[in-house]
Structure formats: C-alpha cells, structure tokens
Amino acid sequence: MPHAELKYSSDLTLDAPAFLRGIEQVIQRHDAGSGECKGRAYPTDLYHHSHCLLQLSMLTKAHRDNTFTQALLADLKAEMKKHLRQRCFLSLGIAYSDDNYITTDHQP
C-alpha cells in the first residue's frame, strides 16, 4: 500500500485529487499488486519560488529493484508534468521502507 505526499506552492493551479489518482494509476501500471495508494496534498501559501514535490513511500519488495525504480520515476515525472500548467520547480522521490514500518487497513 504505497503512500504519496504532494506538497506544492499555492500559486500552482492543479487538481490535487486528480493528480493523486494519476499517481496511483502509474504505480499500479508498474506493480498491479501494490494496492491503493494513500495520498495527501499539502498546498502552502508560504514559499520561495513555485515548487511541486511528490514524495512516494513504498514497502520494500524483491521486484522493486533499481530497474523498477528508475522506470517508475520516469513515468511518475511524466504524470506530474501532465497536471502542472505553470512553470515551477519539480521534485520527486521514492523511499522504500525498512522492517520497522507497517501498513494495514483498520476496520473497527
């Protein structure tokens, strides 16, 4: 179950829910078993230079090697550019969790 955090300067005109859906679709094209991607968007009015940052966290899996990661990064970058209509700095990172991280679904 990946987790995406989208942080961006509020001068950027973007549809954050559509942006996050697009990110989830890219991940699932690369890894159909990844599950739903939890996503949050954080616009900010306090910034220096227009900027969009996507931080993606994923569980470590044997098939998520360097080749997988580089291909996913390239497609995520392309997806991000589809949603950005203005000039801005763009940053993107994928972090893989270690054994001290769990993710689950809570249903009381």
Short mmCIF file of N, CA, C and O in Angstrom, two decimals:
data_model
loop_
_atom_site.label_atom_id
_atom_site.label_comp_id
_atom_site.label_asym_id
_atom_site.label_seq_id
_atom_site.Cartn_x
_atom_site.Cartn_y
_atom_site.Cartn_z
N MET A 1 0.84 -1.17 0.00
CA MET A 1 0.00 0.00 0.00
C MET A 1 0.89 1.24 0.00
O MET A 1 1.35 1.68 1.04
N PRO A 2 1.19 1.79 -1.17
CA PRO A 2 2.04 2.99 -1.25
C PRO A 2 1.38 4.20 -0.60
O PRO A 2 0.17 4.23 -0.36
N HIS A 3 2.20 5.19 -0.33
CA HIS A 3 1.72 6.44 0.25
C HIS A 3 2.37 7.59 -0.52
O HIS A 3 3.60 7.63 -0.66
N ALA A 4 1.55 8.51 -1.01
CA ALA A 4 2.05 9.65 -1.77
C ALA A 4 1.73 10.94 -1.03
O ALA A 4 0.59 11.14 -0.59
N GLU A 5 2.72 11.80 -0.88
CA GLU A 5 2.51 13.13 -0.32
C GLU A 5 2.90 14.15 -1.38
O GLU A 5 4.01 14.15 -1.89
N LEU A 6 1.93 14.99 -1.70
CA LEU A 6 2.11 16.04 -2.70
C LEU A 6 2.16 17.37 -1.96
O LEU A 6 1.22 17.75 -1.27
N LYS A 7 3.28 18.05 -2.08
CA LYS A 7 3.47 19.34 -1.43
C LYS A 7 3.75 20.37 -2.53
O LYS A 7 4.62 20.13 -3.37
N TYR A 8 3.01 21.48 -2.49
CA TYR A 8 3.18 22.44 -3.59
C TYR A 8 2.84 23.86 -3.15
O TYR A 8 2.06 24.07 -2.22
N SER A 9 3.42 24.81 -3.83
CA SER A 9 3.13 26.22 -3.57
C SER A 9 1.74 26.54 -4.12
O SER A 9 1.34 26.05 -5.18
N SER A 10 1.01 27.33 -3.36
CA SER A 10 -0.40 27.56 -3.66
C SER A 10 -0.65 28.38 -4.92
O SER A 10 -1.80 28.49 -5.36
N ASP A 11 0.38 28.94 -5.52
CA ASP A 11 0.18 29.66 -6.77
C ASP A 11 0.00 28.71 -7.95
O ASP A 11 -0.39 29.13 -9.03
N LEU A 12 0.26 27.44 -7.75
CA LEU A 12 0.10 26.46 -8.82
C LEU A 12 -1.37 26.05 -8.92
O LEU A 12 -2.01 25.70 -7.92
N THR A 13 -1.88 26.10 -10.13
CA THR A 13 -3.26 25.69 -10.37
C THR A 13 -3.25 24.21 -10.73
O THR A 13 -2.81 23.83 -11.81
N LEU A 14 -3.68 23.40 -9.79
CA LEU A 14 -3.74 21.97 -10.07
C LEU A 14 -4.90 21.33 -9.31
O LEU A 14 -5.35 21.85 -8.29
N ASP A 15 -5.37 20.24 -9.84
CA ASP A 15 -6.46 19.47 -9.24
C ASP A 15 -5.80 18.34 -8.45
O ASP A 15 -5.44 17.30 -9.01
N ALA A 16 -5.59 18.57 -7.15
CA ALA A 16 -4.84 17.61 -6.33
C ALA A 16 -5.46 16.21 -6.33
O ALA A 16 -4.73 15.23 -6.46
N PRO A 17 -6.79 16.04 -6.19
CA PRO A 17 -7.34 14.69 -6.23
C PRO A 17 -7.06 13.97 -7.57
O PRO A 17 -6.70 12.80 -7.58
N ALA A 18 -7.19 14.69 -8.67
CA ALA A 18 -6.89 14.08 -9.98
C ALA A 18 -5.40 13.76 -10.09
O ALA A 18 -5.02 12.72 -10.64
N PHE A 19 -4.57 14.64 -9.58
CA PHE A 19 -3.12 14.44 -9.58
C PHE A 19 -2.80 13.13 -8.84
O PHE A 19 -2.07 12.28 -9.35
N LEU A 20 -3.36 12.98 -7.63
CA LEU A 20 -3.09 11.78 -6.83
C LEU A 20 -3.66 10.51 -7.47
O LEU A 20 -3.05 9.45 -7.40
N ARG A 21 -4.82 10.62 -8.12
CA ARG A 21 -5.37 9.47 -8.85
C ARG A 21 -4.43 9.06 -9.98
O ARG A 21 -4.20 7.86 -10.22
N GLY A 22 -3.89 10.05 -10.68
CA GLY A 22 -2.95 9.75 -11.76
C GLY A 22 -1.70 9.06 -11.25
O GLY A 22 -1.20 8.12 -11.88
N ILE A 23 -1.19 9.49 -10.10
CA ILE A 23 -0.02 8.87 -9.49
C ILE A 23 -0.33 7.41 -9.15
O ILE A 23 0.46 6.51 -9.42
N GLU A 24 -1.50 7.18 -8.55
CA GLU A 24 -1.91 5.81 -8.21
C GLU A 24 -1.98 4.93 -9.46
O GLU A 24 -1.52 3.77 -9.45
N GLN A 25 -2.52 5.44 -10.54
CA GLN A 25 -2.63 4.67 -11.78
C GLN A 25 -1.26 4.31 -12.34
O GLN A 25 -1.05 3.20 -12.82
N VAL A 26 -0.32 5.24 -12.27
CA VAL A 26 1.05 4.96 -12.74
C VAL A 26 1.66 3.84 -11.90
O VAL A 26 2.25 2.89 -12.43
N ILE A 27 1.53 3.93 -10.59
CA ILE A 27 2.08 2.90 -9.70
C ILE A 27 1.48 1.54 -10.03
O ILE A 27 2.19 0.54 -10.16
N GLN A 28 0.17 1.50 -10.22
CA GLN A 28 -0.50 0.23 -10.48
C GLN A 28 -0.14 -0.34 -11.85
O GLN A 28 -0.14 -1.56 -12.02
N ARG A 29 0.20 0.51 -12.81
CA ARG A 29 0.67 0.00 -14.11
C ARG A 29 2.02 -0.71 -13.96
O ARG A 29 2.31 -1.67 -14.66
N HIS A 30 2.84 -0.21 -13.05
CA HIS A 30 4.15 -0.81 -12.82
C HIS A 30 4.09 -2.00 -11.87
O HIS A 30 4.93 -2.89 -11.94
N ASP A 31 3.12 -1.97 -10.96
CA ASP A 31 3.04 -3.00 -9.92
C ASP A 31 1.58 -3.21 -9.55
O ASP A 31 1.07 -2.60 -8.62
N ALA A 32 0.91 -4.09 -10.29
CA ALA A 32 -0.53 -4.32 -10.12
C ALA A 32 -0.89 -4.78 -8.71
O ALA A 32 -2.01 -4.56 -8.25
N GLY A 33 0.03 -5.38 -8.00
CA GLY A 33 -0.24 -5.86 -6.66
C GLY A 33 0.05 -4.84 -5.57
O GLY A 33 -0.03 -5.18 -4.38
N SER A 34 0.34 -3.61 -5.94
CA SER A 34 0.72 -2.60 -4.95
C SER A 34 -0.43 -2.15 -4.07
O SER A 34 -0.22 -1.63 -2.98
N GLY A 35 -1.65 -2.31 -4.53
CA GLY A 35 -2.81 -1.88 -3.76
C GLY A 35 -3.08 -0.40 -3.96
O GLY A 35 -2.46 0.28 -4.78
N GLU A 36 -4.02 0.10 -3.18
CA GLU A 36 -4.39 1.50 -3.26
C GLU A 36 -3.25 2.38 -2.75
O GLU A 36 -2.54 2.00 -1.83
N CYS A 37 -3.11 3.53 -3.36
CA CYS A 37 -2.09 4.48 -2.92
C CYS A 37 -2.76 5.54 -2.06
O CYS A 37 -3.57 6.33 -2.54
N LYS A 38 -2.40 5.55 -0.80
CA LYS A 38 -2.91 6.60 0.10
C LYS A 38 -2.25 7.91 -0.33
O LYS A 38 -1.04 7.95 -0.53
N GLY A 39 -3.03 8.94 -0.47
CA GLY A 39 -2.46 10.20 -0.92
C GLY A 39 -2.96 11.38 -0.11
O GLY A 39 -4.11 11.40 0.33
N ARG A 40 -2.08 12.33 0.08
CA ARG A 40 -2.41 13.59 0.74
C ARG A 40 -1.76 14.72 -0.05
O ARG A 40 -0.66 14.57 -0.55
N ALA A 41 -2.46 15.85 -0.08
CA ALA A 41 -1.92 17.02 -0.76
C ALA A 41 -1.82 18.17 0.23
O ALA A 41 -2.74 18.40 1.02
N TYR A 42 -0.71 18.89 0.16
CA TYR A 42 -0.44 19.99 1.07
C TYR A 42 -0.05 21.25 0.29
O TYR A 42 1.13 21.47 0.02
N PRO A 43 -1.02 22.08 -0.05
CA PRO A 43 -0.65 23.36 -0.65
C PRO A 43 -0.18 24.30 0.46
O PRO A 43 -0.60 24.17 1.60
N THR A 44 0.71 25.21 0.12
CA THR A 44 1.18 26.18 1.11
C THR A 44 1.22 27.58 0.51
O THR A 44 1.57 27.76 -0.66
N ASP A 45 0.82 28.53 1.34
CA ASP A 45 0.91 29.94 0.95
C ASP A 45 2.27 30.53 1.27
O ASP A 45 2.57 31.65 0.86
N LEU A 46 3.08 29.81 2.02
CA LEU A 46 4.41 30.27 2.41
C LEU A 46 5.44 29.50 1.60
O LEU A 46 5.65 28.31 1.83
N TYR A 47 6.08 30.17 0.67
CA TYR A 47 7.06 29.50 -0.18
C TYR A 47 8.01 30.52 -0.79
O TYR A 47 7.74 31.72 -0.80
N HIS A 48 9.11 30.02 -1.28
CA HIS A 48 10.09 30.82 -2.01
C HIS A 48 10.32 30.09 -3.33
O HIS A 48 10.93 29.02 -3.34
N HIS A 49 9.78 30.58 -4.39
CA HIS A 49 9.79 30.00 -5.73
C HIS A 49 8.71 28.93 -5.84
O HIS A 49 8.53 28.11 -4.93
N SER A 50 8.00 28.92 -6.93
CA SER A 50 6.95 27.92 -7.17
C SER A 50 7.58 26.54 -7.25
O SER A 50 8.58 26.34 -7.94
N HIS A 51 6.97 25.59 -6.54
CA HIS A 51 7.59 24.29 -6.40
C HIS A 51 6.53 23.22 -6.20
O HIS A 51 5.52 23.44 -5.54
N CYS A 52 6.76 22.05 -6.75
CA CYS A 52 5.90 20.89 -6.56
C CYS A 52 6.79 19.71 -6.19
O CYS A 52 7.74 19.39 -6.91
N LEU A 53 6.47 19.07 -5.07
CA LEU A 53 7.25 17.95 -4.56
C LEU A 53 6.33 16.75 -4.36
O LEU A 53 5.30 16.86 -3.69
N LEU A 54 6.69 15.62 -4.94
CA LEU A 54 5.97 14.38 -4.70
C LEU A 54 6.92 13.42 -3.99
O LEU A 54 8.00 13.12 -4.50
N GLN A 55 6.50 12.99 -2.81
CA GLN A 55 7.26 12.00 -2.04
C GLN A 55 6.43 10.73 -1.98
O GLN A 55 5.31 10.75 -1.47
N LEU A 56 6.99 9.65 -2.48
CA LEU A 56 6.30 8.37 -2.53
C LEU A 56 7.01 7.39 -1.62
O LEU A 56 8.23 7.22 -1.73
N SER A 57 6.26 6.75 -0.73
CA SER A 57 6.80 5.72 0.15
C SER A 57 6.20 4.38 -0.24
O SER A 57 4.98 4.28 -0.43
N MET A 58 7.06 3.38 -0.35
CA MET A 58 6.59 2.05 -0.72
C MET A 58 7.30 1.01 0.13
O MET A 58 8.42 1.23 0.60
N LEU A 59 6.64 -0.12 0.33
CA LEU A 59 7.26 -1.23 1.03
C LEU A 59 8.38 -1.82 0.18
O LEU A 59 8.28 -1.85 -1.05
N THR A 60 9.40 -2.31 0.81
CA THR A 60 10.49 -2.99 0.12
C THR A 60 9.99 -4.34 -0.37
O THR A 60 9.39 -5.10 0.38
N LYS A 61 10.20 -4.63 -1.63
CA LYS A 61 9.82 -5.91 -2.25
C LYS A 61 10.95 -6.32 -3.19
O LYS A 61 11.63 -5.46 -3.76
N ALA A 62 11.12 -7.59 -3.37
CA ALA A 62 12.23 -8.09 -4.21
C ALA A 62 12.17 -7.54 -5.64
O ALA A 62 13.20 -7.23 -6.23
N HIS A 63 10.98 -7.40 -6.20
CA HIS A 63 10.86 -6.94 -7.59
C HIS A 63 11.02 -5.42 -7.74
O HIS A 63 11.15 -4.92 -8.84
N ARG A 64 11.04 -4.71 -6.63
CA ARG A 64 11.20 -3.26 -6.69
C ARG A 64 12.68 -2.90 -6.63
O ARG A 64 13.18 -2.29 -5.69
N ASP A 65 13.38 -3.30 -7.67
CA ASP A 65 14.82 -3.09 -7.75
C ASP A 65 15.11 -1.76 -8.44
O ASP A 65 14.21 -0.95 -8.68
N ASN A 66 16.36 -1.52 -8.76
CA ASN A 66 16.75 -0.26 -9.39
C ASN A 66 16.08 -0.07 -10.75
O ASN A 66 15.65 1.04 -11.07
N THR A 67 15.98 -1.12 -11.54
CA THR A 67 15.34 -1.01 -12.85
C THR A 67 13.88 -0.60 -12.69
O THR A 67 13.39 0.30 -13.37
N PHE A 68 13.18 -1.26 -11.77
CA PHE A 68 11.79 -0.92 -11.46
C PHE A 68 11.69 0.54 -11.02
O PHE A 68 10.84 1.31 -11.50
N THR A 69 12.55 0.94 -10.10
CA THR A 69 12.51 2.28 -9.52
C THR A 69 12.75 3.35 -10.58
O THR A 69 12.04 4.36 -10.63
N GLN A 70 13.74 3.16 -11.44
CA GLN A 70 14.04 4.16 -12.47
C GLN A 70 12.89 4.28 -13.47
O GLN A 70 12.55 5.40 -13.90
N ALA A 71 12.28 3.17 -13.84
CA ALA A 71 11.14 3.21 -14.77
C ALA A 71 9.95 3.91 -14.11
O ALA A 71 9.26 4.72 -14.74
N LEU A 72 9.70 3.60 -12.84
CA LEU A 72 8.61 4.24 -12.12
C LEU A 72 8.85 5.74 -11.97
O LEU A 72 7.94 6.55 -12.19
N LEU A 73 10.06 6.13 -11.62
CA LEU A 73 10.39 7.56 -11.51
C LEU A 73 10.11 8.29 -12.82
O LEU A 73 9.53 9.38 -12.82
N ALA A 74 10.52 7.72 -13.93
CA ALA A 74 10.33 8.36 -15.24
C ALA A 74 8.84 8.54 -15.53
O ALA A 74 8.42 9.62 -15.99
N ASP A 75 8.04 7.53 -15.26
CA ASP A 75 6.61 7.63 -15.55
C ASP A 75 5.90 8.55 -14.56
O ASP A 75 4.95 9.25 -14.92
N LEU A 76 6.33 8.56 -13.30
CA LEU A 76 5.75 9.49 -12.33
C LEU A 76 6.05 10.94 -12.72
O LEU A 76 5.18 11.81 -12.63
N LYS A 77 7.28 11.18 -13.16
CA LYS A 77 7.66 12.54 -13.59
C LYS A 77 6.78 12.98 -14.76
O LYS A 77 6.27 14.11 -14.78
N ALA A 78 6.57 12.09 -15.72
CA ALA A 78 5.72 12.42 -16.87
C ALA A 78 4.29 12.69 -16.43
O ALA A 78 3.64 13.62 -16.92
N GLU A 79 3.79 11.90 -15.49
CA GLU A 79 2.43 12.10 -14.98
C GLU A 79 2.33 13.45 -14.25
O GLU A 79 1.34 14.17 -14.42
N MET A 80 3.32 13.77 -13.45
CA MET A 80 3.30 15.05 -12.74
C MET A 80 3.21 16.21 -13.73
O MET A 80 2.44 17.15 -13.53
N LYS A 81 3.98 16.15 -14.80
CA LYS A 81 4.01 17.23 -15.78
C LYS A 81 2.66 17.41 -16.47
O LYS A 81 2.32 18.51 -16.88
N LYS A 82 1.87 16.34 -16.56
CA LYS A 82 0.53 16.44 -17.15
C LYS A 82 -0.38 17.32 -16.30
O LYS A 82 -1.30 17.94 -16.83
N HIS A 83 -0.14 17.37 -15.01
CA HIS A 83 -1.02 18.10 -14.10
C HIS A 83 -0.54 19.51 -13.79
O HIS A 83 -1.27 20.28 -13.17
N LEU A 84 0.66 19.84 -14.19
CA LEU A 84 1.24 21.15 -13.90
C LEU A 84 1.12 22.05 -15.12
O LEU A 84 1.64 21.72 -16.18
N ARG A 85 0.43 23.16 -14.96
CA ARG A 85 0.16 24.07 -16.07
C ARG A 85 1.06 25.30 -16.08
O ARG A 85 1.02 26.08 -17.01
N GLN A 86 1.84 25.47 -15.01
CA GLN A 86 2.69 26.64 -14.90
C GLN A 86 4.14 26.21 -14.68
O GLN A 86 4.39 25.10 -14.25
N ARG A 87 5.04 27.12 -14.96
CA ARG A 87 6.45 26.86 -14.69
C ARG A 87 6.63 26.73 -13.18
O ARG A 87 6.08 27.50 -12.40
N CYS A 88 7.40 25.73 -12.79
CA CYS A 88 7.73 25.56 -11.38
C CYS A 88 8.91 24.60 -11.27
O CYS A 88 9.25 23.91 -12.21
N PHE A 89 9.50 24.58 -10.10
CA PHE A 89 10.50 23.56 -9.82
C PHE A 89 9.73 22.29 -9.46
O PHE A 89 8.66 22.34 -8.86
N LEU A 90 10.27 21.17 -9.88
CA LEU A 90 9.61 19.89 -9.68
C LEU A 90 10.60 18.94 -9.01
O LEU A 90 11.74 18.83 -9.44
N SER A 91 10.14 18.30 -7.94
CA SER A 91 10.97 17.32 -7.23
C SER A 91 10.14 16.05 -7.02
O SER A 91 8.93 16.12 -6.83
N LEU A 92 10.84 14.93 -7.02
CA LEU A 92 10.17 13.64 -6.91
C LEU A 92 11.11 12.66 -6.23
O LEU A 92 12.29 12.60 -6.58
N GLY A 93 10.59 11.92 -5.27
CA GLY A 93 11.42 10.93 -4.61
C GLY A 93 10.63 9.70 -4.24
O GLY A 93 9.45 9.78 -3.90
N ILE A 94 11.28 8.55 -4.31
CA ILE A 94 10.69 7.29 -3.87
C ILE A 94 11.55 6.78 -2.73
O ILE A 94 12.77 6.66 -2.86
N ALA A 95 10.91 6.49 -1.61
CA ALA A 95 11.61 5.92 -0.46
C ALA A 95 11.01 4.55 -0.17
O ALA A 95 9.78 4.37 -0.21
N TYR A 96 11.88 3.60 0.09
CA TYR A 96 11.43 2.25 0.44
C TYR A 96 11.58 2.06 1.94
O TYR A 96 12.60 2.40 2.53
N SER A 97 10.54 1.50 2.54
CA SER A 97 10.52 1.30 3.98
C SER A 97 11.43 0.14 4.39
O SER A 97 11.78 -0.71 3.59
N ASP A 98 11.77 0.14 5.68
CA ASP A 98 12.55 -0.97 6.21
C ASP A 98 11.63 -1.88 7.03
O ASP A 98 10.41 -1.73 7.00
N ASP A 99 12.19 -2.77 7.78
CA ASP A 99 11.41 -3.73 8.55
C ASP A 99 10.68 -3.10 9.73
O ASP A 99 9.88 -3.77 10.39
N ASN A 100 10.95 -1.85 10.03
CA ASN A 100 10.32 -1.18 11.16
C ASN A 100 9.11 -0.34 10.76
O ASN A 100 8.73 0.59 11.46
N TYR A 101 8.52 -0.66 9.64
CA TYR A 101 7.35 0.07 9.15
C TYR A 101 6.28 -0.93 8.79
O TYR A 101 6.55 -1.95 8.15
N ILE A 102 5.06 -0.65 9.20
CA ILE A 102 3.93 -1.49 8.81
C ILE A 102 2.86 -0.61 8.19
O ILE A 102 2.77 0.59 8.48
N THR A 103 2.05 -1.20 7.37
CA THR A 103 0.88 -0.53 6.84
C THR A 103 -0.23 -1.56 6.77
O THR A 103 0.01 -2.72 6.43
N THR A 104 -1.40 -1.15 7.17
CA THR A 104 -2.52 -2.08 7.23
C THR A 104 -3.82 -1.29 7.07
O THR A 104 -3.81 -0.06 7.00
N ASP A 105 -4.92 -1.99 7.03
CA ASP A 105 -6.22 -1.39 6.91
C ASP A 105 -6.96 -1.60 8.22
O ASP A 105 -7.12 -2.74 8.66
N HIS A 106 -7.40 -0.53 8.86
CA HIS A 106 -8.12 -0.63 10.14
C HIS A 106 -9.61 -0.57 9.87
O HIS A 106 -10.10 0.38 9.26
N GLN A 107 -10.33 -1.58 10.29
CA GLN A 107 -11.77 -1.62 10.14
C GLN A 107 -12.40 -2.02 11.47
O GLN A 107 -12.45 -3.20 11.80
N PRO A 108 -12.86 -1.03 12.27
CA PRO A 108 -13.44 -1.35 13.59
C PRO A 108 -14.77 -2.08 13.47
O PRO A 108 -15.45 -2.03 12.51
#
